[in-house]
């Protein structure tokens, strides 16, 4: 079992398969000429399998594959198949552009739940966020997954003055369609020009929805980052991920492995442990894993307190989101 010094059990591993992506979301990727890591520096398929097995033997029950965009990796299907044979719940976060190429792989790897990022329902605005013309591909892939009975969660990063006016359009989508919309507060990462006045907080999100809909809270799981809600009569539901205004660190069970094999004990940790180099030298990486997790700070990587109104993002030491794996 992997525990930190606050007695939090860590049984959920998020693995980034690549820092590469076919979209260019401005809040995630630092700049246009961002250099992707060369393939040799990334964990290779067999290394991902070996490290994942080790974590599973230590009690990990859920693995999320993310990135960058996990499905642009050339050997993504093989990785899904290998990890799908482990005794864990395997899930994925993806931008949705390549889902149609992987339907049968998802089924054979027992992936039933997929989080798809979509920050706007407007094609023009999608182009502004992602700098790529793939809105209709993503929308049709969402339909495809629903037709094949996958559980579809939509991640929408809410940014004040940019897409907060669309919150109730997303809610309206849940009237007849069984998607779960996850409204995510905008978070600061290296190079993403975060400002506290661009955060649209959970209170503001709920206030906006409350003007048009009556909603009820729903009890979530013990380690949920999301606060869940339902609207009577709607086929879908919604949730809010309030990292900035109401962090949920006290029940955190997450560990993150970057595509270049570094273990981060928190999304906001400045420190990271190079598991991949140790593995390649033939060292036992288990003591490194336990040590890294014992060093986990109580809250937000020890870098800020959760009062985002006063936060100076320039003081936070971290990678860009695309190199961490969201
Ligand atoms: N490419 C995949 C995708 O877009 O879903 C997986 C990687 S992406 C980094 C994972 C999630 O992080 C996405 O839902 C994305 O919207 C979210 N994300 C990225 N930057 C963020 C930020 N600054 N604040 C909040 N969420 C962010
Ligand atoms: Fe790519 Fe996802 Fe980041 Fe957008 S949020 S740039 S799709 S990794």
XYZ file of C-alpha atoms and ligand atoms in Angstrom:
361
model
C 0.000 0.000 0.000
C 1.291 3.487 -0.858
C 0.664 6.006 1.919
C 1.868 9.533 2.523
C 2.768 11.107 5.863
C -0.847 12.288 6.317
C -2.111 8.693 6.114
C -3.657 9.214 2.685
C -3.697 5.961 0.713
C -2.664 6.458 -2.920
C -4.318 3.938 -5.223
C -4.895 5.993 -8.386
C -2.115 6.483 -10.934
C -2.327 8.885 -13.867
C 0.125 8.073 -16.629
C 0.992 10.535 -19.376
C 1.780 8.620 -22.570
C 3.266 11.578 -24.424
C 3.750 15.334 -24.245
C 2.811 15.492 -27.920
C -0.601 16.668 -29.082
C -2.504 17.358 -32.281
C -4.274 20.364 -30.706
C -2.739 23.547 -29.274
C -5.036 24.588 -26.415
C -3.762 27.965 -25.248
C -4.288 27.218 -21.530
C -2.280 23.991 -21.703
C 0.528 24.253 -24.246
C 2.986 27.073 -23.517
C 3.700 28.499 -26.987
C 3.600 27.804 -30.716
C 7.174 26.564 -31.027
C 6.911 24.134 -28.104
C 9.396 21.234 -28.602
C 7.982 17.795 -27.941
C 10.253 15.364 -26.102
C 12.118 12.984 -28.445
C 10.662 9.464 -28.396
C 13.779 7.916 -26.794
C 13.292 10.100 -23.720
C 9.755 8.822 -23.193
C 8.879 5.644 -21.352
C 8.790 2.808 -23.863
C 5.865 0.378 -24.007
C 7.569 -2.337 -21.952
C 8.693 0.246 -19.388
C 5.154 1.581 -18.990
C 3.911 -1.956 -18.465
C 6.636 -2.776 -15.940
C 6.140 0.387 -13.882
C 2.341 0.010 -13.992
C 2.556 -3.598 -12.767
C 4.690 -2.476 -9.857
C 2.152 0.173 -8.869
C -0.686 -2.356 -9.152
C 1.213 -4.754 -6.879
C 1.421 -1.853 -4.400
C -2.358 -1.457 -4.371
C -3.188 0.808 -7.314
C -6.807 0.188 -8.363
C -7.290 2.759 -11.086
C -5.061 3.962 -13.929
C -5.865 6.969 -16.116
C -4.016 7.421 -19.394
C -3.532 11.008 -20.403
C -0.989 13.335 -22.004
C -0.473 15.457 -24.142
C -2.883 13.559 -26.295
C -2.569 9.842 -25.410
C -4.031 8.695 -28.731
C -1.389 10.371 -30.909
C 1.219 7.984 -29.578
C 1.998 5.441 -32.307
C 1.897 2.429 -29.970
C -1.163 3.650 -28.009
C -3.248 0.597 -28.979
C -0.582 -1.827 -27.735
C -0.255 0.080 -24.447
C -4.030 -0.016 -23.960
C -4.078 -3.753 -24.572
C -1.219 -4.413 -22.130
C -2.633 -2.250 -19.345
C -6.132 -3.562 -20.030
C -4.971 -6.983 -18.874
C -4.015 -5.652 -15.414
C -6.525 -5.937 -12.540
C -7.342 -2.205 -12.509
C -10.027 0.155 -13.723
C -8.486 1.650 -16.868
C -9.781 5.057 -18.002
C -8.576 7.807 -20.303
C -8.653 11.575 -20.807
C -8.479 12.573 -24.454
C -9.226 15.494 -26.730
C -11.576 13.198 -28.654
C -10.136 13.743 -32.119
C -8.980 10.149 -32.691
C -11.526 8.109 -30.770
C -13.051 6.635 -33.940
C -9.774 4.801 -34.647
C -9.745 3.057 -31.254
C -13.284 1.795 -30.549
C -12.466 -1.894 -30.778
C -9.233 -1.445 -28.772
C -11.182 0.277 -25.980
C -13.582 -2.622 -25.883
C -10.882 -5.273 -25.736
C -8.971 -3.289 -23.082
C -12.150 -2.991 -20.975
C -12.200 0.781 -21.071
C -15.778 1.860 -20.406
C -15.383 5.473 -19.230
C -13.762 8.203 -21.311
C -13.240 11.864 -20.412
C -13.268 14.112 -23.453
C -12.142 17.731 -23.346
C -14.452 20.207 -25.008
C -14.420 23.817 -23.830
C -16.978 25.252 -26.215
C -19.954 24.175 -28.307
C -19.137 26.807 -30.927
C -16.918 25.732 -33.869
C -15.289 29.191 -34.194
C -14.414 29.330 -30.537
C -13.058 25.765 -30.671
C -10.637 27.012 -33.310
C -9.602 29.881 -31.012
C -8.909 27.526 -28.097
C -7.252 24.664 -29.927
C -5.919 26.357 -33.067
C -7.099 23.325 -35.046
C -10.234 22.765 -37.123
C -11.428 19.515 -35.526
C -14.627 20.532 -33.730
C -16.936 18.391 -35.873
C -14.661 15.360 -35.550
C -14.816 15.632 -31.753
C -18.604 16.090 -31.730
C -19.170 13.089 -33.987
C -16.799 10.977 -31.887
C -18.780 11.835 -28.761
C -21.936 10.606 -30.544
C -20.093 7.450 -31.579
C -19.029 6.626 -28.016
C -22.569 7.209 -26.734
C -23.949 4.904 -29.439
C -21.548 2.246 -28.201
C -22.655 2.729 -24.572
C -19.472 4.222 -23.191
C -19.798 6.464 -20.150
C -18.817 9.881 -21.527
C -17.606 12.724 -19.334
C -16.950 16.122 -20.896
C -14.184 18.274 -19.375
C -14.858 21.982 -19.858
C -12.275 24.443 -18.491
C -14.266 27.542 -17.592
C -12.469 30.843 -18.242
C -14.098 34.115 -17.224
C -15.090 36.244 -20.180
C -14.204 33.504 -22.641
C -16.654 30.625 -22.291
C -18.552 31.163 -19.016
C -21.549 32.328 -21.061
C -21.777 28.796 -22.484
C -22.202 27.015 -19.143
C -25.965 26.688 -19.537
C -25.587 25.560 -23.171
C -23.600 22.620 -21.828
C -26.275 21.990 -19.195
C -28.924 22.082 -21.902
C -27.000 19.322 -23.712
C -27.644 17.033 -20.700
C -31.435 17.325 -21.073
C -31.723 14.319 -23.370
C -28.110 13.099 -23.684
C -26.518 11.035 -20.895
C -23.212 12.890 -20.679
C -21.650 14.177 -17.488
C -20.320 17.718 -17.884
C -17.341 18.494 -15.649
C -16.789 22.219 -15.223
C -13.109 22.721 -14.292
C -11.763 25.881 -12.686
C -8.896 27.364 -14.714
C -5.546 26.450 -13.102
C -2.089 28.071 -13.316
C 0.749 26.187 -15.027
C 4.040 27.272 -16.483
C 3.534 29.432 -19.582
C -0.289 29.477 -19.640
C -0.803 33.188 -18.795
C -3.105 32.341 -15.887
C -4.572 35.290 -14.004
C -6.811 35.104 -10.973
C -9.422 37.301 -12.666
C -9.817 34.650 -15.390
C -10.971 32.031 -12.861
C -14.713 31.436 -12.939
C -15.211 29.848 -9.534
C -17.499 27.020 -8.428
C -19.795 29.516 -6.662
C -20.100 31.535 -9.850
C -20.724 28.394 -11.927
C -23.481 27.210 -9.588
C -25.026 30.677 -9.437
C -25.197 30.833 -13.231
C -26.760 27.370 -13.533
C -29.172 28.161 -10.674
C -30.625 31.078 -12.636
C -31.963 28.660 -15.247
C -32.171 25.226 -13.635
C -33.038 23.647 -10.311
C -30.285 21.235 -9.359
C -29.547 18.907 -6.453
C -26.227 17.761 -4.987
C -25.368 14.081 -5.444
C -23.123 12.167 -3.056
C -19.825 11.341 -4.760
C -17.098 8.777 -4.038
C -14.656 9.152 -1.113
C -11.782 10.385 -3.316
C -13.764 12.415 -5.831
C -12.212 15.652 -7.020
C -15.554 16.620 -8.488
C -18.645 17.832 -6.659
C -21.602 16.173 -8.362
C -25.055 17.523 -9.159
C -28.170 16.362 -10.980
C -31.072 18.187 -12.563
C -34.381 16.353 -12.137
C -35.565 14.995 -15.479
C -32.211 15.368 -17.258
C -30.579 12.305 -18.844
C -27.092 13.644 -18.034
C -25.590 15.360 -15.012
C -22.870 17.828 -14.108
C -19.972 18.240 -11.713
C -17.579 20.998 -10.695
C -13.851 20.587 -10.120
C -13.025 23.381 -7.721
C -9.246 23.101 -7.478
C -8.767 26.860 -7.150
C -11.654 27.935 -4.901
C -12.227 24.815 -2.772
C -9.364 22.308 -3.085
C -9.998 18.669 -2.217
C -6.487 17.702 -1.085
C -7.510 16.056 2.196
C -8.863 13.011 0.350
C -6.329 12.961 -2.493
C -5.332 9.485 -3.715
C -3.549 10.517 -6.952
C -0.031 10.046 -8.240
C 1.220 11.244 -11.607
C 3.789 9.703 -13.900
C 4.995 12.025 -16.658
C 5.687 10.706 -20.154
C 9.432 10.939 -19.453
C 9.029 8.734 -16.402
C 9.080 11.261 -13.537
C 6.822 10.649 -10.561
C 4.976 13.688 -9.200
C 3.191 13.284 -5.875
C 0.859 16.204 -6.665
C -0.277 18.107 -9.766
C 1.355 21.189 -8.231
C 4.508 19.590 -6.776
C 7.742 21.326 -7.782
C 9.763 18.178 -7.051
C 9.681 15.032 -9.171
C 11.460 11.690 -8.980
C 13.115 10.161 -12.015
C 11.779 6.589 -11.973
C 12.651 5.926 -15.610
C 16.403 6.603 -15.300
C 16.546 4.451 -12.171
C 14.668 1.659 -13.934
C 17.028 1.845 -16.925
C 20.011 1.522 -14.568
C 18.475 -1.651 -13.167
C 17.707 -0.098 -9.761
C 14.782 -1.087 -7.554
C 12.318 1.805 -8.003
C 9.924 0.749 -5.226
C 11.798 2.606 -2.427
C 11.831 5.704 -4.677
C 8.065 5.516 -5.145
C 7.383 5.226 -1.402
C 9.853 7.978 -0.538
C 8.336 10.357 -3.123
C 4.845 9.783 -1.795
C 5.914 10.185 1.837
C 7.183 13.641 0.867
C 3.798 14.775 -0.481
C 2.725 18.161 0.911
C -0.593 18.499 2.719
C -2.123 20.759 0.087
C -1.505 21.947 -3.505
C 2.126 20.811 -3.644
C 2.875 23.140 -0.714
C 2.921 26.015 -3.207
C -0.283 27.889 -2.435
C -3.191 27.790 -0.067
C -6.378 27.791 -2.085
C -7.071 31.526 -1.860
C -6.576 32.025 -5.578
C -7.653 35.681 -5.434
C -4.254 36.541 -3.886
C -2.188 34.049 -5.870
C 0.857 35.207 -7.812
C 1.174 32.491 -10.488
C 4.752 33.569 -11.294
C 5.849 32.202 -7.903
C 4.606 28.658 -8.599
C 7.321 26.267 -9.771
C 5.935 23.624 -12.077
C 5.917 22.243 -15.592
C 3.397 23.244 -18.230
C 0.200 21.173 -18.103
C 0.990 19.415 -21.379
C 4.229 18.013 -19.923
C 2.607 16.906 -16.664
C -0.462 15.093 -17.913
C -3.792 16.416 -16.678
N -5.187 15.829 -24.468
C -6.087 15.305 -23.521
C -7.250 16.235 -23.310
O -7.209 17.360 -23.754
O -8.191 15.811 -22.680
C -5.459 14.908 -22.203
C -4.489 15.854 -21.600
S -5.141 17.402 -21.014
C -3.708 18.132 -20.332
C -6.071 16.851 -19.610
C -7.093 17.812 -19.069
O -6.431 18.916 -18.469
C -8.021 18.374 -20.115
O -9.367 18.160 -19.727
C -7.702 19.842 -20.116
O -8.822 20.619 -20.409
C -7.226 20.049 -18.697
N -6.405 21.246 -18.532
C -5.310 21.589 -19.251
N -4.822 22.775 -18.833
C -5.641 23.191 -17.827
C -5.689 24.343 -16.993
N -4.783 25.302 -17.116
N -6.655 24.443 -16.070
C -7.588 23.466 -15.949
N -7.593 22.337 -16.693
C -6.649 22.211 -17.631
Fe -3.596 18.902 -26.222
Fe -5.259 18.236 -24.277
Fe -3.454 20.153 -23.850
Fe -5.458 20.606 -25.518
S -5.627 20.200 -23.301
S -3.279 21.052 -25.924
S -5.817 18.632 -26.404
S -3.039 18.041 -24.213
